[in-house]
Coordinates of C-alpha atoms and ligand atoms in Angstrom, one line a residue:
M9 CA -4.9 30.4 15.2
S10 CA -6.4 33.6 13.8
K11 CA -10.2 33.7 13.4
W12 CA -10.1 33.5 9.6
E13 CA -8.0 30.4 9.7
E14 CA -10.7 28.5 11.4
N15 CA -12.5 28.3 8.1
V16 CA -9.6 27.3 5.9
R17 CA -9.9 23.9 4.2
K18 CA -7.0 22.2 5.9
V19 CA -5.4 19.3 4.2
V20 CA -2.3 17.2 4.8
P21 CA -0.9 17.1 1.4
Y22 CA 0.4 14.1 -0.6
V23 CA 4.2 14.1 -0.5
P24 CA 5.6 13.1 -3.9
G25 CA 8.9 11.3 -4.3
E26 CA 11.9 13.7 -4.2
Q27 CA 13.1 15.0 -7.5
P28 CA 16.9 15.4 -7.1
R29 CA 18.8 16.8 -10.0
Q30 CA 22.4 15.6 -9.8
E31 CA 24.8 14.9 -12.5
G32 CA 25.4 11.1 -12.7
M33 CA 22.6 10.2 -10.3
I34 CA 20.6 7.0 -10.8
K35 CA 17.0 7.9 -10.2
L36 CA 14.9 4.9 -9.4
N37 CA 12.5 6.5 -7.0
T38 CA 9.4 7.8 -8.9
N39 CA 8.8 5.1 -11.5
E40 CA 9.7 7.2 -14.5
N41 CA 10.7 5.5 -17.7
P42 CA 14.5 5.4 -18.3
Y43 CA 14.1 5.8 -22.0
P44 CA 13.3 9.1 -23.8
P45 CA 9.8 9.6 -25.3
S46 CA 9.1 8.8 -28.9
A47 CA 11.2 10.9 -31.4
R48 CA 7.8 12.3 -32.6
A49 CA 7.7 14.4 -29.4
A50 CA 10.8 16.3 -30.5
K51 CA 9.4 16.7 -34.0
V52 CA 6.2 18.3 -32.7
L53 CA 8.1 20.6 -30.3
Q54 CA 10.5 21.8 -33.1
A55 CA 7.7 22.5 -35.5
F56 CA 5.5 24.2 -32.9
E57 CA 4.5 27.8 -33.9
E58 CA 4.7 29.9 -30.8
D59 CA 2.3 32.4 -32.3
T60 CA -0.5 30.0 -31.6
L61 CA 0.2 30.5 -27.9
R62 CA -1.8 33.7 -28.1
L63 CA -4.9 31.6 -28.4
Y64 CA -6.6 29.4 -25.8
P65 CA -6.2 25.7 -26.4
D66 CA -9.0 23.5 -27.6
P67 CA -11.0 22.9 -24.3
T68 CA -11.9 19.4 -25.6
A69 CA -8.3 18.5 -26.4
A70 CA -9.8 16.7 -29.4
E71 CA -6.6 15.9 -31.2
L72 CA -5.3 14.1 -28.1
V73 CA -8.6 12.5 -27.2
N74 CA -8.9 11.1 -30.8
A75 CA -5.4 9.7 -30.7
I76 CA -6.2 7.9 -27.4
A77 CA -9.6 6.7 -28.8
D78 CA -7.8 5.3 -31.8
T79 CA -5.2 3.6 -29.7
Y80 CA -7.8 1.8 -27.6
Q81 CA -10.5 1.3 -30.3
V82 CA -13.1 3.3 -28.3
N83 CA -15.3 6.3 -29.2
P84 CA -13.8 9.7 -28.4
E85 CA -16.9 10.3 -26.2
Q86 CA -15.5 7.5 -23.9
V87 CA -12.2 9.4 -23.3
F88 CA -11.5 12.0 -20.6
V89 CA -8.1 13.7 -20.4
G90 CA -6.4 15.5 -17.5
V91 CA -3.1 16.9 -16.2
G92 CA -1.6 13.6 -15.3
S93 CA -3.7 10.7 -13.9
D94 CA -3.5 12.5 -10.6
D95 CA -5.8 15.2 -12.0
V96 CA -8.0 12.6 -13.6
L97 CA -8.3 10.6 -10.4
A98 CA -9.0 13.8 -8.3
M99 CA -11.8 14.7 -10.7
A100 CA -13.2 11.2 -10.6
F101 CA -13.2 11.2 -6.8
M102 CA -15.1 14.5 -6.8
T103 CA -17.5 13.4 -9.5
F104 CA -18.4 9.8 -8.4
F105 CA -17.9 9.5 -4.7
N106 CA -20.7 11.5 -3.3
S107 CA -22.9 9.0 -1.5
G108 CA -21.7 9.8 2.0
K109 CA -20.8 6.1 2.4
P110 CA -17.2 5.1 2.8
I111 CA -15.3 4.4 -0.3
L112 CA -12.9 1.4 -0.2
F113 CA -9.3 1.0 -1.2
P114 CA -6.4 -1.3 0.0
D115 CA -4.5 -0.5 3.1
I116 CA -1.3 -0.7 1.1
T117 CA -1.8 1.4 -2.0
Y118 CA -1.2 4.7 -3.8
S119 CA -1.0 7.2 -1.0
F120 CA -2.8 9.9 -2.8
Y121 CA -6.2 8.2 -2.4
D122 CA -6.7 9.0 1.3
V123 CA -5.4 12.6 0.6
W124 CA -8.2 13.2 -2.0
A125 CA -10.8 11.5 0.2
E126 CA -9.8 13.9 3.1
E127 CA -9.7 16.9 0.8
F128 CA -13.2 16.2 -0.7
R129 CA -14.6 15.1 2.7
I130 CA -15.3 11.6 1.4
P131 CA -15.4 8.9 4.1
Y132 CA -13.1 5.9 3.4
E133 CA -12.1 2.5 4.7
R134 CA -8.9 0.8 4.0
I135 CA -9.2 -2.9 3.3
A136 CA -6.2 -5.0 4.3
L137 CA -4.2 -6.9 1.6
D138 CA -3.5 -10.5 2.5
E139 CA -0.1 -11.7 3.7
E140 CA 1.0 -12.0 0.0
F141 CA 0.0 -8.4 -0.6
Q142 CA -2.9 -9.6 -2.7
I143 CA -6.2 -7.8 -2.9
V144 CA -9.0 -10.1 -1.5
P145 CA -11.9 -9.4 -3.9
E146 CA -14.7 -10.7 -1.5
Q147 CA -13.8 -8.0 1.0
Y148 CA -14.9 -5.4 -1.6
F149 CA -18.3 -7.0 -2.3
A150 CA -21.1 -4.6 -1.3
E151 CA -22.9 -7.3 0.7
N152 CA -19.7 -7.7 2.8
H153 CA -18.7 -4.1 2.9
P154 CA -21.4 -1.6 2.1
N155 CA -19.6 1.2 0.3
G156 CA -19.8 4.4 -1.7
G157 CA -17.3 3.4 -4.4
I158 CA -14.1 1.5 -4.9
V159 CA -10.7 2.5 -6.2
F160 CA -7.5 0.4 -6.5
P161 CA -4.5 0.4 -8.8
N162 CA -3.8 -2.6 -11.0
P163 CA -1.1 -3.6 -10.7
N164 CA -1.2 -2.3 -7.2
A165 CA 1.4 0.3 -6.1
P166 CA 3.8 0.2 -4.4
T167 CA 3.7 -3.6 -4.4
G168 CA 3.5 -4.2 -8.2
V169 CA 1.2 -7.2 -7.6
E170 CA -1.5 -7.8 -10.3
L171 CA -5.2 -8.5 -9.6
P172 CA -6.5 -10.9 -12.3
L173 CA -9.3 -9.8 -14.6
D174 CA -11.8 -12.4 -13.2
A175 CA -11.2 -11.0 -9.7
I176 CA -11.9 -7.4 -10.9
E177 CA -15.0 -8.6 -12.7
S178 CA -16.2 -10.3 -9.4
I179 CA -15.8 -6.9 -7.7
L180 CA -17.9 -5.2 -10.4
Q181 CA -20.5 -8.0 -10.3
H182 CA -21.0 -7.3 -6.6
N183 CA -21.0 -3.5 -6.8
P184 CA -23.5 -2.5 -9.5
D185 CA -24.6 0.6 -7.5
V186 CA -21.3 2.5 -7.2
A187 CA -18.5 3.7 -9.4
V188 CA -15.5 1.3 -9.5
I189 CA -12.2 3.0 -10.6
V190 CA -9.3 0.9 -11.7
D191 CA -6.1 2.9 -11.7
E192 CA -4.0 1.3 -14.4
A193 CA -0.9 3.6 -14.2
Y194 CA 1.4 0.6 -14.6
V195 CA -0.8 -1.8 -16.6
D196 CA 1.3 -1.6 -19.8
F197 CA 4.2 -3.4 -18.2
G198 CA 2.5 -6.8 -18.3
A199 CA -0.8 -6.8 -16.4
V200 CA -4.2 -7.3 -18.0
S201 CA -6.3 -4.2 -18.5
A202 CA -9.9 -4.0 -17.4
L203 CA -10.8 -2.1 -20.6
P204 CA -12.7 -5.1 -22.1
L205 CA -15.1 -5.1 -19.1
L206 CA -16.4 -1.6 -20.1
E207 CA -18.8 -3.3 -22.5
K208 CA -20.5 -5.1 -19.6
Y209 CA -20.2 -2.6 -16.7
E210 CA -21.3 1.0 -17.1
N211 CA -20.0 1.9 -13.6
L212 CA -16.4 1.1 -14.4
L213 CA -13.8 3.8 -15.0
V214 CA -10.3 2.8 -16.2
V215 CA -7.6 5.4 -15.6
Q216 CA -4.2 5.4 -17.3
T217 CA -1.3 7.7 -17.8
T218 CA 1.5 8.6 -20.2
S219 CA 3.9 9.2 -17.3
K220 CA 5.3 5.7 -17.2
S221 CA 5.0 3.5 -20.3
R222 CA 5.1 6.5 -22.7
S223 CA 7.9 8.4 -21.0
L224 CA 6.0 11.6 -20.6
A225 CA 5.9 12.2 -16.9
G226 CA 7.1 15.8 -17.5
M227 CA 4.3 16.5 -19.9
R228 CA 1.5 15.6 -17.5
I229 CA -1.1 13.6 -19.5
G230 CA -3.5 11.2 -17.8
Y231 CA -6.8 9.8 -19.2
A232 CA -9.8 7.9 -18.2
I233 CA -11.8 5.5 -20.4
G234 CA -15.4 4.7 -19.5
N235 CA -18.8 4.7 -21.0
E236 CA -20.1 8.0 -22.5
K237 CA -22.3 8.8 -19.5
M238 CA -19.4 8.5 -17.1
I239 CA -17.2 10.7 -19.2
R240 CA -19.9 13.3 -19.6
Y241 CA -20.3 13.6 -15.8
L242 CA -16.5 13.9 -15.5
N243 CA -16.4 16.6 -18.1
D244 CA -19.2 18.5 -16.4
V245 CA -17.1 18.7 -13.2
K246 CA -14.0 19.5 -15.1
Y247 CA -15.6 22.4 -17.0
S248 CA -17.0 23.7 -13.7
F249 CA -13.4 24.0 -12.5
N250 CA -11.1 24.9 -15.4
S251 CA -12.0 24.5 -19.1
Y252 CA -8.4 24.6 -20.3
T253 CA -6.6 21.9 -18.4
M254 CA -4.6 20.7 -21.4
N255 CA -2.2 23.2 -23.0
Q256 CA -1.5 23.4 -26.8
I257 CA 1.9 21.8 -26.6
T258 CA 0.7 18.9 -24.4
I259 CA -2.1 18.2 -26.7
A260 CA 0.1 18.1 -29.8
V261 CA 3.0 16.1 -28.2
G262 CA 0.6 13.7 -26.5
A263 CA -1.3 13.0 -29.8
A264 CA 1.9 12.3 -31.7
V265 CA 3.3 10.0 -29.0
F266 CA 0.1 7.9 -28.9
R267 CA 0.4 7.4 -32.7
D268 CA 3.9 5.9 -32.4
R269 CA 2.8 2.5 -31.3
E270 CA 6.0 0.7 -32.4
Y271 CA 8.3 2.7 -30.2
F272 CA 6.0 2.3 -27.2
Q273 CA 6.0 -1.5 -27.6
E274 CA 9.8 -1.5 -28.0
T275 CA 10.5 0.5 -24.8
V276 CA 7.9 -1.3 -22.7
A277 CA 9.5 -4.6 -23.8
K278 CA 12.9 -3.4 -22.8
V279 CA 11.7 -2.4 -19.3
V280 CA 9.9 -5.7 -18.9
E281 CA 13.0 -7.7 -19.9
T282 CA 15.2 -5.7 -17.5
R283 CA 12.6 -6.2 -14.7
E284 CA 12.7 -10.0 -15.2
W285 CA 16.5 -10.0 -15.1
A286 CA 16.4 -7.7 -12.0
K287 CA 14.1 -10.2 -10.2
E288 CA 16.8 -12.8 -10.6
E289 CA 19.5 -10.5 -9.3
F290 CA 17.4 -9.4 -6.3
T291 CA 16.8 -13.0 -5.4
R292 CA 20.5 -13.9 -5.7
L293 CA 21.3 -11.0 -3.3
G294 CA 18.8 -12.2 -0.7
F295 CA 15.8 -10.0 -1.4
S296 CA 12.3 -11.2 -1.7
F297 CA 9.3 -9.5 -3.4
G298 CA 5.8 -10.1 -4.7
D299 CA 5.7 -10.9 -8.4
S300 CA 5.7 -7.4 -10.0
K301 CA 3.9 -6.6 -13.2
A302 CA 4.9 -3.0 -13.0
N303 CA 8.0 -1.0 -13.8
F304 CA 9.2 -1.3 -10.2
I305 CA 9.9 -4.1 -7.7
F306 CA 9.0 -3.9 -4.1
V307 CA 11.7 -5.7 -2.3
T308 CA 12.7 -6.6 1.3
H309 CA 16.0 -8.1 2.4
K310 CA 16.3 -11.1 4.7
A311 CA 19.0 -9.5 6.9
I312 CA 19.5 -5.8 6.4
P313 CA 16.7 -3.3 7.2
A314 CA 15.3 -1.4 4.2
K315 CA 15.9 2.0 5.8
E316 CA 19.7 1.2 6.1
I317 CA 19.9 0.1 2.5
F318 CA 17.9 3.2 1.4
Q319 CA 20.4 5.5 3.2
A320 CA 23.5 3.6 1.8
L321 CA 22.1 3.9 -1.8
R322 CA 21.3 7.5 -1.3
E323 CA 25.0 8.2 -0.4
Q324 CA 25.9 6.7 -3.7
H325 CA 23.3 9.0 -5.4
I326 CA 21.2 6.0 -6.2
Y327 CA 17.6 7.1 -5.3
V328 CA 14.9 4.5 -4.5
R329 CA 11.7 5.0 -2.5
Y330 CA 11.2 4.1 1.1
F331 CA 7.8 4.4 2.9
D332 CA 7.9 4.7 6.7
K333 CA 4.5 3.1 7.1
P334 CA 2.9 0.2 8.9
R335 CA 3.5 -3.2 7.1
I336 CA 5.8 -1.8 4.5
D337 CA 8.6 -0.1 6.5
N338 CA 11.0 -2.9 5.7
Y339 CA 10.5 -2.6 1.9
L340 CA 12.1 -0.5 -0.9
R341 CA 10.3 0.3 -4.1
I342 CA 12.9 0.3 -6.8
T343 CA 12.0 1.5 -10.3
V344 CA 13.3 -0.5 -13.2
G345 CA 15.9 1.6 -15.0
T346 CA 18.1 0.7 -17.9
R347 CA 20.1 -2.5 -17.7
E348 CA 23.2 -0.4 -17.1
Q349 CA 21.7 1.6 -14.3
M350 CA 20.5 -1.6 -12.7
Q351 CA 23.9 -3.2 -13.0
V352 CA 25.4 -0.2 -11.0
L353 CA 22.7 -0.8 -8.4
F354 CA 23.4 -4.5 -8.2
D355 CA 27.2 -4.0 -8.1
F356 CA 26.9 -1.7 -5.2
L357 CA 24.3 -3.9 -3.3
E358 CA 26.6 -6.9 -3.8
S359 CA 29.5 -5.3 -2.1
Y360 CA 27.4 -3.5 0.5
L361 CA 25.4 -6.5 1.6
N362 CA 28.6 -8.7 1.8
Q363 CA 30.6 -6.3 3.9
E364 CA 31.3 -7.3 7.5
R365 CA 28.9 -6.0 10.1
Ligands
LIG419 N1 -1.6 6.2 -9.9 C1 -0.6 5.5 -9.3 C2 -0.8 4.2 -8.7 C3 0.7 6.1 -9.3 O1 1.7 5.5 -8.8 C4 0.9 7.4 -9.9 C5 2.3 8.0 -10.0 N2 2.6 8.7 -8.8 C6 -0.3 8.0 -10.5 C7 -1.5 7.4 -10.4 C8 -0.2 9.4 -11.0 O2 0.7 9.5 -12.1 P1 0.5 10.8 -13.1 O3 -0.2 11.9 -12.4 O4 2.0 11.1 -13.4 O5 -0.2 10.3 -14.3

């Protein structure tokens, strides 16, 4: 290693799911929405005056912030926006997890958390999910596990399992002295949001995204809702990094999409309906899974190893996600696509699983 390299901030980066681009592929590997975004997105894009690109965007992204505040009936001062919820979560880790004590998150969870912790030199501890892949709230209580903060997704990823609101509240009750971040990337598909707890707990930050339920993964819009003080701290850190995180097109499209509540509800309902049907099909084919409240199902098969199924699907250009990690290396995370896409998946699985071995 050269001398200068000794002082490089070395990180092992997060590896996102692959993004194949093949004609006719069925992409069920990164939890995108199978339906297009609201038609209002196209309208904004068509009407966009490119001359305004000469100018810097609004650093406060007020148009977008206001649309989010209206959607959730909160003050605009309670809303922080970022380039996807990954950006928002990274900022939140940097802003709130500075005690030097370990932060806590589940052993099976979003695999970006430990990457940010390493990057920002935040000590961390992974708390084991129980056998049913449930978070055990008591293990997060400060008196049982002194900590410098808590973060978990609800529903959890990649399991899809929901933590009920009273369990989240118990974690907050037992952790008044640290920030508690609930990552609600998938909450719109049927879990209960922690947003109502904001009135009681000033150390709660709820993070959501437009990448899943609003079909805007390509636009990169995430947001956090918390009390004014928390959002001010987050903005201070953001402005010390990059004032213009949200570009003009993103702000305009995002605002328009939030204002189309009806389309949002319609597409979410379709995904949920397909998910519930898919659960029956998976069961029929010999899979088991935790009860998912997300737009994916985390399945394991009683006879055939997950890795083999993963490879067989890949050869058919059906992409799902496989994690070669302890406890979950016999599972596949399968995003809920359209009913037609899922039918192709099940038709293939039916013949593949029944073939002679
Ligand atoms: N949190 C969880 C639990 C996720 O699965 C994802 C998607 N990879 C994100 C946050 C980040 O999503 P985005 O940056 O697209 O908002």
